[in-house]
Amino acid sequence: MSDTPTRILVADDHTLLREAMVELLRSEPDLDVVAEVGDARAAVRAAAELRPDVALLDVQMPYNEDPGATVRRLLERRPGLRIIVLSMDDHPALVRQLLALGVRGYLHKSASRQSLLAAIRERPGSGRAMVTVSMPPLAAPGQGPARRAATISERETEVLTLVAQALSNRQIGARLGITEGTVKRHLRKIFDKLDAVSRLDAVNKAAALQLIRPHGKHFLPMAG
């Protein structure tokens, strides 16, 4: 085993979480945090300039509306970089997309310290990717969408309510103070939980389950 510490870039816009993670990593003698940044652009610059071995990358941070593009830019500027995503967004489609692009680990932010350190210390070239995700409660037979709908978050309800008012993703983002990419990620989760195939289908099913209420003439028309 090499005596050279593993060089790490930490990219997360939540300052307290980032500082706590940096403190944890710096307590490990075989790890060396060479940079901590708060947005995707700074992460790409730091990867090119400081040439870390591992990048710990948040998904929902400034200038990261397209996480796949950020992953590609990181790998272009620092070939061989081992990217480990740390995120609360663990939608299966996003996880699969980023793993296919070369991410070496995808950890939910509820993952243990041991899981994080194990992912960082995974030997390059092993061909393995470490993935931990949060799992919603399993639905009882015949209760799939209705049971999963119970896990819809307050933010997802806000997004659904604005979808029902026929607002675009950009308008919803402006109204809620989030990026258009974040709105799209919320919609992917909503579609999955409601087993919906479109915005209208999601609104109809949410209304039927009394998750949202009509808002006058702006409410999308019901099917049927």
Short mmCIF file of C-alpha atoms in Angstrom, two decimals:
data_model
loop_
_atom_site.label_atom_id
_atom_site.label_comp_id
_atom_site.label_asym_id
_atom_site.label_seq_id
_atom_site.Cartn_x
_atom_site.Cartn_y
_atom_site.Cartn_z
CA MET A 1 0.00 0.00 0.00
CA SER A 2 1.28 3.47 -0.86
CA ASP A 3 2.29 5.81 1.97
CA THR A 4 1.02 8.79 -0.05
CA PRO A 5 -2.30 10.05 1.35
CA THR A 6 -5.35 9.98 -0.92
CA ARG A 7 -5.99 13.53 -2.14
CA ILE A 8 -9.65 14.54 -1.82
CA LEU A 9 -11.81 17.32 -3.24
CA VAL A 10 -15.03 18.02 -1.31
CA ALA A 11 -17.82 19.82 -3.24
CA ASP A 12 -20.99 20.67 -1.31
CA ASP A 13 -22.82 23.97 -0.91
CA HIS A 14 -24.02 23.22 2.63
CA THR A 15 -21.26 24.84 4.63
CA LEU A 16 -21.81 23.08 7.96
CA LEU A 17 -22.06 19.67 6.33
CA ARG A 18 -19.00 20.32 4.17
CA GLU A 19 -16.93 21.52 7.12
CA ALA A 20 -17.97 18.50 9.21
CA MET A 21 -17.03 16.15 6.38
CA VAL A 22 -13.66 17.85 5.91
CA GLU A 23 -12.98 17.59 9.64
CA LEU A 24 -13.84 13.89 9.56
CA LEU A 25 -11.60 13.19 6.57
CA ARG A 26 -8.67 15.15 7.97
CA SER A 27 -8.78 13.00 11.10
CA GLU A 28 -7.80 10.01 8.94
CA PRO A 29 -4.00 9.78 8.49
CA ASP A 30 -4.23 8.28 4.99
CA LEU A 31 -6.55 11.01 3.63
CA ASP A 32 -5.71 14.58 2.62
CA VAL A 33 -8.39 17.15 1.74
CA VAL A 34 -6.78 19.39 -0.87
CA ALA A 35 -9.84 21.57 -1.60
CA GLU A 36 -13.37 22.28 -0.40
CA VAL A 37 -15.75 24.17 -2.70
CA GLY A 38 -19.41 25.11 -2.79
CA ASP A 39 -20.44 24.84 -6.43
CA ALA A 40 -19.89 22.71 -9.53
CA ARG A 41 -17.81 25.26 -11.47
CA ALA A 42 -15.35 25.59 -8.61
CA ALA A 43 -15.20 21.80 -8.37
CA VAL A 44 -14.20 21.47 -12.02
CA ARG A 45 -11.52 24.18 -11.64
CA ALA A 46 -10.12 22.58 -8.49
CA ALA A 47 -10.00 19.15 -10.13
CA ALA A 48 -7.95 20.54 -13.01
CA GLU A 49 -5.60 22.64 -10.89
CA LEU A 50 -5.06 20.45 -7.81
CA ARG A 51 -5.42 16.98 -9.39
CA PRO A 52 -7.13 15.16 -6.51
CA ASP A 53 -7.52 11.39 -6.48
CA VAL A 54 -11.12 11.45 -5.24
CA ALA A 55 -13.96 13.98 -5.59
CA LEU A 56 -16.89 13.92 -3.17
CA LEU A 57 -19.67 15.56 -5.17
CA ASP A 58 -23.07 16.82 -4.06
CA VAL A 59 -25.85 16.77 -6.68
CA GLN A 60 -27.97 19.74 -5.65
CA MET A 61 -25.60 22.69 -5.56
CA PRO A 62 -25.12 25.85 -7.66
CA TYR A 63 -24.16 25.46 -11.34
CA ASN A 64 -25.01 21.75 -11.22
CA GLU A 65 -28.33 21.73 -13.05
CA ASP A 66 -27.00 18.85 -15.17
CA PRO A 67 -25.01 16.52 -12.86
CA GLY A 68 -24.08 14.28 -15.79
CA ALA A 69 -22.38 17.17 -17.58
CA THR A 70 -20.47 18.05 -14.41
CA VAL A 71 -19.24 14.46 -14.11
CA ARG A 72 -18.06 14.50 -17.73
CA ARG A 73 -16.22 17.82 -17.25
CA LEU A 74 -14.52 16.55 -14.10
CA LEU A 75 -13.30 13.42 -15.86
CA GLU A 76 -12.14 15.39 -18.90
CA ARG A 77 -10.03 17.72 -16.76
CA ARG A 78 -8.82 15.05 -14.37
CA PRO A 79 -8.76 11.63 -16.10
CA GLY A 80 -8.74 8.82 -13.57
CA LEU A 81 -10.53 10.90 -10.92
CA ARG A 82 -12.68 8.70 -8.69
CA ILE A 83 -15.98 10.53 -8.23
CA ILE A 84 -18.21 9.63 -5.30
CA VAL A 85 -21.61 11.30 -5.24
CA LEU A 86 -23.03 12.21 -1.83
CA SER A 87 -26.64 13.30 -2.15
CA MET A 88 -30.16 13.20 -0.76
CA ASP A 89 -31.38 12.74 -4.35
CA ASP A 90 -31.26 9.00 -4.96
CA HIS A 91 -33.75 8.59 -7.78
CA PRO A 92 -32.87 5.31 -9.55
CA ALA A 93 -32.66 6.92 -13.00
CA LEU A 94 -30.15 9.51 -11.77
CA VAL A 95 -28.10 6.88 -9.95
CA ARG A 96 -27.93 4.71 -13.08
CA GLN A 97 -27.04 7.67 -15.30
CA LEU A 98 -24.13 8.82 -13.17
CA LEU A 99 -22.77 5.31 -12.61
CA ALA A 100 -22.85 4.76 -16.38
CA LEU A 101 -20.78 7.95 -16.82
CA GLY A 102 -18.04 6.60 -14.55
CA VAL A 103 -19.00 7.62 -11.01
CA ARG A 104 -17.32 5.15 -8.62
CA GLY A 105 -19.79 5.50 -5.78
CA TYR A 106 -23.25 6.92 -5.09
CA LEU A 107 -23.96 7.33 -1.38
CA HIS A 108 -27.09 8.70 0.21
CA LYS A 109 -26.24 11.38 2.78
CA SER A 110 -27.62 9.11 5.49
CA ALA A 111 -24.79 6.64 4.77
CA SER A 112 -22.50 5.76 7.66
CA ARG A 113 -18.98 7.07 8.22
CA GLN A 114 -17.74 3.55 7.53
CA SER A 115 -19.50 3.44 4.14
CA LEU A 116 -17.99 6.78 3.13
CA LEU A 117 -14.47 5.83 4.15
CA ALA A 118 -14.79 2.43 2.49
CA ALA A 119 -15.87 4.06 -0.79
CA ILE A 120 -12.94 6.51 -0.66
CA ARG A 121 -10.46 3.74 0.08
CA GLU A 122 -11.76 1.38 -2.61
CA ARG A 123 -8.73 0.41 -4.66
CA PRO A 124 -8.59 2.01 -8.14
CA GLY A 125 -9.16 -0.51 -10.91
CA SER A 126 -11.22 -2.85 -8.75
CA GLY A 127 -14.15 -2.40 -11.13
CA ARG A 128 -16.56 -2.09 -8.23
CA ALA A 129 -18.85 0.82 -7.48
CA MET A 130 -20.31 1.35 -4.02
CA VAL A 131 -23.95 2.41 -3.89
CA THR A 132 -26.12 3.13 -0.85
CA VAL A 133 -29.56 4.65 -1.31
CA SER A 134 -32.52 5.33 0.94
CA MET A 135 -35.48 3.03 0.31
CA PRO A 136 -39.15 4.07 0.65
CA PRO A 137 -41.47 1.71 2.54
CA LEU A 138 -42.58 -1.27 0.48
CA ALA A 139 -46.18 -1.07 -0.69
CA ALA A 140 -48.67 -3.74 0.27
CA PRO A 141 -50.02 -5.84 -2.63
CA GLY A 142 -52.50 -3.88 -4.68
CA GLN A 143 -51.64 -0.60 -2.96
CA GLY A 144 -48.59 0.43 -4.97
CA PRO A 145 -49.10 4.06 -6.07
CA ALA A 146 -51.40 4.94 -3.16
CA ARG A 147 -48.95 3.60 -0.57
CA ARG A 148 -45.92 5.19 -2.25
CA ALA A 149 -47.81 8.48 -2.49
CA ALA A 150 -47.72 8.64 1.31
CA THR A 151 -43.97 9.28 1.02
CA ILE A 152 -44.41 12.44 -1.09
CA SER A 153 -42.53 15.24 0.65
CA GLU A 154 -43.74 18.73 1.45
CA ARG A 155 -41.56 20.18 -1.32
CA GLU A 156 -42.88 17.65 -3.84
CA THR A 157 -46.42 18.64 -2.85
CA GLU A 158 -45.54 22.29 -3.49
CA VAL A 159 -44.18 21.37 -6.93
CA LEU A 160 -47.31 19.34 -7.74
CA THR A 161 -49.55 22.21 -6.68
CA LEU A 162 -47.78 24.58 -9.06
CA VAL A 163 -47.84 21.99 -11.86
CA ALA A 164 -51.60 21.86 -11.34
CA GLN A 165 -51.67 25.63 -11.96
CA ALA A 166 -50.06 24.99 -15.37
CA LEU A 167 -46.74 26.64 -14.47
CA SER A 168 -43.62 25.62 -16.41
CA ASN A 169 -40.59 24.09 -14.72
CA ARG A 170 -38.80 27.42 -15.00
CA GLN A 171 -41.74 29.27 -13.42
CA ILE A 172 -42.00 26.70 -10.63
CA GLY A 173 -38.30 27.06 -9.92
CA ALA A 174 -38.60 30.85 -9.74
CA ARG A 175 -41.63 30.62 -7.46
CA LEU A 176 -39.93 28.18 -5.04
CA GLY A 177 -36.41 29.61 -5.29
CA ILE A 178 -34.89 26.43 -6.74
CA THR A 179 -33.27 25.60 -10.07
CA GLU A 180 -35.13 24.19 -13.06
CA GLY A 181 -33.00 21.05 -12.77
CA THR A 182 -34.13 20.58 -9.17
CA VAL A 183 -37.76 20.91 -10.27
CA LYS A 184 -37.18 18.16 -12.83
CA ARG A 185 -35.67 15.89 -10.18
CA HIS A 186 -38.68 16.46 -7.93
CA LEU A 187 -40.97 15.59 -10.83
CA ARG A 188 -39.08 12.35 -11.52
CA LYS A 189 -39.64 11.30 -7.91
CA ILE A 190 -43.30 12.34 -8.05
CA PHE A 191 -43.89 10.34 -11.24
CA ASP A 192 -42.24 7.31 -9.65
CA LYS A 193 -44.23 7.53 -6.42
CA LEU A 194 -47.57 8.07 -8.19
CA ASP A 195 -46.80 5.68 -11.04
CA ALA A 196 -47.59 8.60 -13.36
CA VAL A 197 -46.64 8.90 -17.02
CA SER A 198 -47.15 12.66 -17.48
CA ARG A 199 -47.68 15.92 -15.62
CA LEU A 200 -51.43 15.70 -16.17
CA ASP A 201 -51.50 12.10 -14.99
CA ALA A 202 -49.57 13.05 -11.86
CA VAL A 203 -51.94 15.94 -11.09
CA ASN A 204 -55.02 13.77 -11.62
CA LYS A 205 -53.70 11.01 -9.38
CA ALA A 206 -52.57 13.45 -6.71
CA ALA A 207 -56.00 15.09 -6.70
CA ALA A 208 -57.73 11.71 -6.52
CA LEU A 209 -55.58 10.85 -3.47
CA GLN A 210 -56.35 14.30 -2.00
CA LEU A 211 -52.68 15.24 -1.97
CA ILE A 212 -53.46 18.57 -3.66
CA ARG A 213 -56.60 20.65 -4.15
CA PRO A 214 -57.85 22.46 -7.28
CA HIS A 215 -56.87 26.12 -7.56
CA GLY A 216 -59.66 27.66 -9.58
CA LYS A 217 -59.45 28.08 -13.33
CA HIS A 218 -55.70 27.47 -13.40
CA PHE A 219 -56.08 23.84 -12.33
CA LEU A 220 -55.30 21.37 -15.07
CA PRO A 221 -58.41 19.63 -16.47
CA MET A 222 -59.18 16.15 -15.25
CA ALA A 223 -59.02 13.27 -17.69
CA GLY A 224 -62.13 11.39 -18.65
#
